[in-house]
Amino acid sequence: MDPTGAEPSTVLHVVAFPFPLQGHINAMMSLCKILSSRKHSLLITFVVTEEWLGCIGSDPKPDNIRFASIPNVIERAMAVDFSGFMEVVMTKMEPLFEQLLDRLEPPVARIIADFELQWPVSFGVRRNIPVASLWTMSATFFSVLHHYYVFTQAQPQHLQPVPYFRDHGDEQVKDIAGISSTHLEDLRTVFYENDPQGMKTVMECISKASKAQHLLVNSVYELEPQAFDSLKAIFPFPVYPIGPATRYLELEHSPSTTSDNVPDYLKWLDSQPTSSVLYISLGSFFVLPVAQMDEFAAAFRNSGVRFLWVAREEASRLKESCGDKGFVVPWCDQLRVLCHPSVGGFWSHCGWNSTQEAIYAGIPMLTFPLFLDQVPNSRQIVEDWKIGWKLKRAKVGSDYLVAKEDIFEPIQRTSNHITAAYWPDRQINIPRTNPGMDSVKAEPATVCHVAAMPYPSRGHINAMMNLCKILASKTNNIIITFVVTEEWLGIIGSEPKPDNIRFGSIPNVLTSELVRAADVNAFFESTMTKLEAPFERLLDRLEPPATVIVADTFLFWAVGVGNRRNIPVASFWPVPASMFTIFQHFNLLPQNGHFPPLDISANKGDERIDYIPGISSIRLVDLPSSIVLGHQQMLHRVLEALSWVTKTQYLLFNSIYELESQVIDVLKEDLPVPVYTIGPIIPYFNHGENSSVSSNHNDLNYLEWLDCQPRSSVLYISMGSFLLVSGSQMNEIAAGLCDSDVRFLWVARGETCRLKEVCGDMGLIVPWCDQLRVLSHSAIGGFWTHCGWNSTQEGVFCGVPLLTFPIAVDQIQNSKLIVEDWKIGWRVKQDVRGESLVIREEISRLVQKFMNLESDEVKEMRKRASELQQICQRAIAEKGSSENNINAFSEDLSKCAGC
């Protein structure tokens, strides 16, 4: 065929090229019909071989879909040798397709190609034509193959895993992202058993996935949310769940008659009782042994159950042996049959199109998987969705058969129990768009979809993730997409999280986490200017659409995104409310002559001010470092961020009302938005769980070491994960600790090996630890901290007094809260003025005094720390201030979603 014919210039010309097998062609044609119904300016050229054009060329289709053919490179019957068939498709179709495109008018603007045709992606790149890859099977199957591809890139010796799977079929696999636990036996056919060349070809297709512009998956998001979330987090382009790509649009207008040589099965179904007929179809591709077909026929005859069996070429022979309870036909309109009220069950080979059609029709299934994705599809039906039973096969000779005795029982059981009571509504029915169908529409539960965007720094990400985990525990009707850069996804992507939290990633548009400390101001500025556009593109891809944005206050552009899209925004302030109010009332500083900054090396820095509402008397030098050190650009951005808060719908403080009550009261009075104190946003919900702790290389297990130490005898030391302490200061700290003879556990990150040599045998130095677990240990008697807000709250939560060593940003203000307001700690470093070191003698003296449990001053400090611990734990208990606020905010989220 050589279609020409000029089309209007406004027409978008799409070429659709399916893999040349029935199931793939059906899915692609259904997608094209859906697209053509949505956009009438589309012109779709549907490309098939001449043989397939003869099969489907007379099928009804919209006027804006036309057929084009290429020569037959291989007959479809040759697909029984699947590996050889794929090899021909991969190597001989491309030049014919390219020659066809050269003839098409108007020029092609888009290509939609079956994912298993790997060459259209490269072709599109060469011609600068965007390509959308259509994956016609389940997202779960794709995820399994993709993760296996990634694995084999690292360990190519495992490219053929089937022998292992065969011998270890009962083993469970639990670590494929987005996939529930599965047996190795269920993956055996996925990896092309006895077909290494087929496996290699599929891996080549997977390797080209990222070169497409879109990935379309013939599935429904709600059926496979975890698999889709995993794929959306992996790929840099939109992943669209567009299923079910079935012929549901045609149901209302399809005829009720059949071809002359086919009995009128629809009239027969009309005469059967409701839900009494078992529909049987085992696909159009694979041929079962005659012995198995005969076992089926005998079982159907003996069961006494009504059935409609699509037996294709065997129809004439099997009619004679099936008795008078059923109909055997060579073909039927499957979706129309499944939607007929007399059909109550579906015996299926679990092809993906058939699986989706059964779900659309709300029909339970008996599963008889044969090959490839059919086995994992069967597992989803039986184990994940719980809408079917699987028939078990036993080896008879060289074949695996189901004997008629083993068929009879499940058929009877299905017939007896096809009722609403036995097959409860799994809430996965696909709502039907055809009002003429006799069915009950399942209305999906209203879901609140939160897009959470933290500032890309460890402390901010930790706080936002902990908040999301708390929100996720409050209601089942919430989905949270946690948005991070690809770099951060690699860092935190494998950490445990609830099922209703999924990751979404945006490109690495920022300086790497590994080097950002070298220029904090430049990194901060880039977060203000480079993240908005990719975040907004991500929002465009989210399904269901986001109903609320929870964004770090410092990412003020998120407020503008929400306002433009009419999406409510909750601003999350991850540091103390005291710091917020200082910036909120910044104008008071120049009014009182305290800004621009003074010479902080002079005594002027010790001057106290008391005119900031809610803030007790404070030294000028204890104001946030951007003010004290005159970082004009950063200060300007922080003030800009606060100016956007009044345009949000909610303001969340990672703090406890009782610890900053005066500040919170002032802000509630000043601000026009609801203010919720919801802290401490630390992982207390994991507190006390039996987590496993691993040590790097030959490091000792620090928890076992702590178990051997006397109660309250160990000083825990950690100075954060971001801002660096100079090498000379680290040496002074090491020497001071060594001189003090106090036991210590020191998290020294990159300096571990060097510092071990100079610290003596009183302590343990590790590169990392589970901080909350350590602070909760009975051996810990104090915490030397950089005063990061998360660490400060963890220290308060555990009732541990603190030695403060602030470095920058909010840490100076936090140190002031600890020492002066709460009176649960002492300063090691007095302020940020100058580069002077805290020398070993000062450190040794202070550490000895701080860890002296007999000192009255220390006893008073410890008593106060215990009192604050109780305040903190009451706040998160039932009816506590933070718990009440979290519940109130959770209700607000539900209102945003219309729940």
mmCIF file of N, CA and C in Angstrom, residues 678-716:
data_model
loop_
_atom_site.group_PDB
_atom_site.id
_atom_site.type_symbol
_atom_site.label_atom_id
_atom_site.label_comp_id
_atom_site.label_asym_id
_atom_site.label_seq_id
_atom_site.Cartn_x
_atom_site.Cartn_y
_atom_site.Cartn_z
ATOM 1 N N ILE A 678 4.443 19.978 64.600
ATOM 2 C CA ILE A 678 4.252 18.532 64.423
ATOM 3 C C ILE A 678 5.505 17.737 64.791
ATOM 4 N N GLY A 679 6.477 18.395 65.474
ATOM 5 C CA GLY A 679 7.725 17.712 65.815
ATOM 6 C C GLY A 679 7.597 16.863 67.067
ATOM 7 N N PRO A 680 8.621 16.089 67.380
ATOM 8 C CA PRO A 680 9.871 15.993 66.629
ATOM 9 C C PRO A 680 9.702 15.083 65.407
ATOM 10 N N ILE A 681 10.072 15.557 64.237
ATOM 11 C CA ILE A 681 9.997 14.743 63.025
ATOM 12 C C ILE A 681 11.294 13.951 62.911
ATOM 13 N N ILE A 682 11.397 12.972 63.760
ATOM 14 C CA ILE A 682 12.533 12.051 63.796
ATOM 15 C C ILE A 682 11.952 10.641 63.726
ATOM 16 N N PRO A 683 12.745 9.628 63.438
ATOM 17 C CA PRO A 683 12.183 8.285 63.235
ATOM 18 C C PRO A 683 11.823 7.565 64.541
ATOM 19 N N TYR A 684 11.033 8.250 65.397
ATOM 20 C CA TYR A 684 10.661 7.625 66.666
ATOM 21 C C TYR A 684 9.717 6.449 66.460
ATOM 22 N N PHE A 685 9.017 6.417 65.290
ATOM 23 C CA PHE A 685 8.089 5.314 65.018
ATOM 24 C C PHE A 685 8.841 4.011 64.807
ATOM 25 N N ASN A 686 10.178 4.084 64.532
ATOM 26 C CA ASN A 686 11.003 2.873 64.448
ATOM 27 C C ASN A 686 11.688 2.569 65.773
ATOM 28 N N HIS A 687 11.482 3.455 66.747
ATOM 29 C CA HIS A 687 12.214 3.368 68.010
ATOM 30 C C HIS A 687 11.886 2.062 68.717
ATOM 31 N N GLY A 688 12.914 1.339 69.092
ATOM 32 C CA GLY A 688 12.701 0.098 69.816
ATOM 33 C C GLY A 688 12.567 -1.111 68.924
ATOM 34 N N GLU A 689 12.490 -0.901 67.586
ATOM 35 C CA GLU A 689 12.414 -2.042 66.692
ATOM 36 C C GLU A 689 13.760 -2.747 66.652
ATOM 37 N N ASN A 690 13.710 -4.019 66.368
ATOM 38 C CA ASN A 690 14.919 -4.817 66.351
ATOM 39 C C ASN A 690 15.609 -4.689 65.018
ATOM 40 N N SER A 691 16.300 -3.625 64.801
ATOM 41 C CA SER A 691 16.973 -3.423 63.512
ATOM 42 C C SER A 691 18.342 -4.081 63.539
ATOM 43 N N SER A 692 18.739 -4.555 62.397
ATOM 44 C CA SER A 692 20.063 -5.151 62.287
ATOM 45 C C SER A 692 21.076 -4.059 62.025
ATOM 46 N N VAL A 693 22.233 -4.207 62.594
ATOM 47 C CA VAL A 693 23.272 -3.188 62.430
ATOM 48 C C VAL A 693 24.490 -3.857 61.827
ATOM 49 N N SER A 694 24.934 -3.350 60.729
ATOM 50 C CA SER A 694 26.121 -3.897 60.086
ATOM 51 C C SER A 694 27.272 -2.935 60.257
ATOM 52 N N SER A 695 28.475 -3.469 60.261
ATOM 53 C CA SER A 695 29.656 -2.620 60.376
ATOM 54 C C SER A 695 30.462 -2.737 59.112
ATOM 55 N N ASN A 696 31.067 -1.646 58.665
ATOM 56 C CA ASN A 696 31.861 -1.670 57.460
ATOM 57 C C ASN A 696 33.175 -2.386 57.721
ATOM 58 N N HIS A 697 33.534 -3.263 56.808
ATOM 59 C CA HIS A 697 34.812 -3.965 56.851
ATOM 60 C C HIS A 697 34.997 -4.637 58.215
ATOM 61 N N ASN A 698 36.043 -4.254 58.955
ATOM 62 C CA ASN A 698 36.337 -4.917 60.217
ATOM 63 C C ASN A 698 35.953 -4.087 61.427
ATOM 64 N N ASP A 699 35.131 -3.053 61.219
ATOM 65 C CA ASP A 699 34.717 -2.231 62.351
ATOM 66 C C ASP A 699 33.942 -3.074 63.350
ATOM 67 N N LEU A 700 34.157 -2.786 64.635
ATOM 68 C CA LEU A 700 33.430 -3.499 65.671
ATOM 69 C C LEU A 700 31.975 -3.115 65.655
ATOM 70 N N ASN A 701 31.135 -3.977 66.158
ATOM 71 C CA ASN A 701 29.728 -3.669 66.288
ATOM 72 C C ASN A 701 29.565 -2.726 67.461
ATOM 73 N N TYR A 702 29.239 -1.464 67.173
ATOM 74 C CA TYR A 702 29.226 -0.442 68.213
ATOM 75 C C TYR A 702 28.147 -0.694 69.260
ATOM 76 N N LEU A 703 27.065 -1.346 68.872
ATOM 77 C CA LEU A 703 26.031 -1.629 69.878
ATOM 78 C C LEU A 703 26.513 -2.670 70.877
ATOM 79 N N GLU A 704 27.235 -3.673 70.378
ATOM 80 C CA GLU A 704 27.806 -4.660 71.298
ATOM 81 C C GLU A 704 28.827 -3.998 72.212
ATOM 82 N N TRP A 705 29.608 -3.062 71.648
ATOM 83 C CA TRP A 705 30.586 -2.339 72.469
ATOM 84 C C TRP A 705 29.857 -1.524 73.543
ATOM 85 N N LEU A 706 28.779 -0.839 73.165
ATOM 86 C CA LEU A 706 28.012 -0.065 74.146
ATOM 87 C C LEU A 706 27.447 -0.959 75.244
ATOM 88 N N ASP A 707 27.017 -2.151 74.863
ATOM 89 C CA ASP A 707 26.460 -3.081 75.858
ATOM 90 C C ASP A 707 27.463 -3.399 76.968
ATOM 91 N N CYS A 708 28.745 -3.254 76.664
ATOM 92 C CA CYS A 708 29.792 -3.606 77.637
ATOM 93 C C CYS A 708 30.196 -2.429 78.525
ATOM 94 N N GLN A 709 29.632 -1.235 78.276
ATOM 95 C CA GLN A 709 30.045 -0.045 79.011
ATOM 96 C C GLN A 709 29.085 0.230 80.173
ATOM 97 N N PRO A 710 29.601 0.872 81.253
ATOM 98 C CA PRO A 710 28.732 1.211 82.390
ATOM 99 C C PRO A 710 27.652 2.205 81.980
ATOM 100 N N ARG A 711 26.591 2.243 82.762
ATOM 101 C CA ARG A 711 25.454 3.130 82.488
ATOM 102 C C ARG A 711 25.901 4.591 82.475
ATOM 103 N N SER A 712 25.445 5.353 81.495
ATOM 104 C CA SER A 712 25.681 6.807 81.370
ATOM 105 C C SER A 712 27.155 7.179 81.384
ATOM 106 N N SER A 713 28.001 6.265 80.889
ATOM 107 C CA SER A 713 29.447 6.518 80.954
ATOM 108 C C SER A 713 30.050 6.970 79.632
ATOM 109 N N VAL A 714 29.297 6.875 78.532
ATOM 110 C CA VAL A 714 29.857 7.103 77.207
ATOM 111 C C VAL A 714 29.387 8.452 76.664
ATOM 112 N N LEU A 715 30.330 9.231 76.143
ATOM 113 C CA LEU A 715 30.016 10.462 75.430
ATOM 114 C C LEU A 715 29.911 10.129 73.940
ATOM 115 N N TYR A 716 28.736 10.399 73.360
ATOM 116 C CA TYR A 716 28.532 10.177 71.919
ATOM 117 C C TYR A 716 28.867 11.479 71.190
#
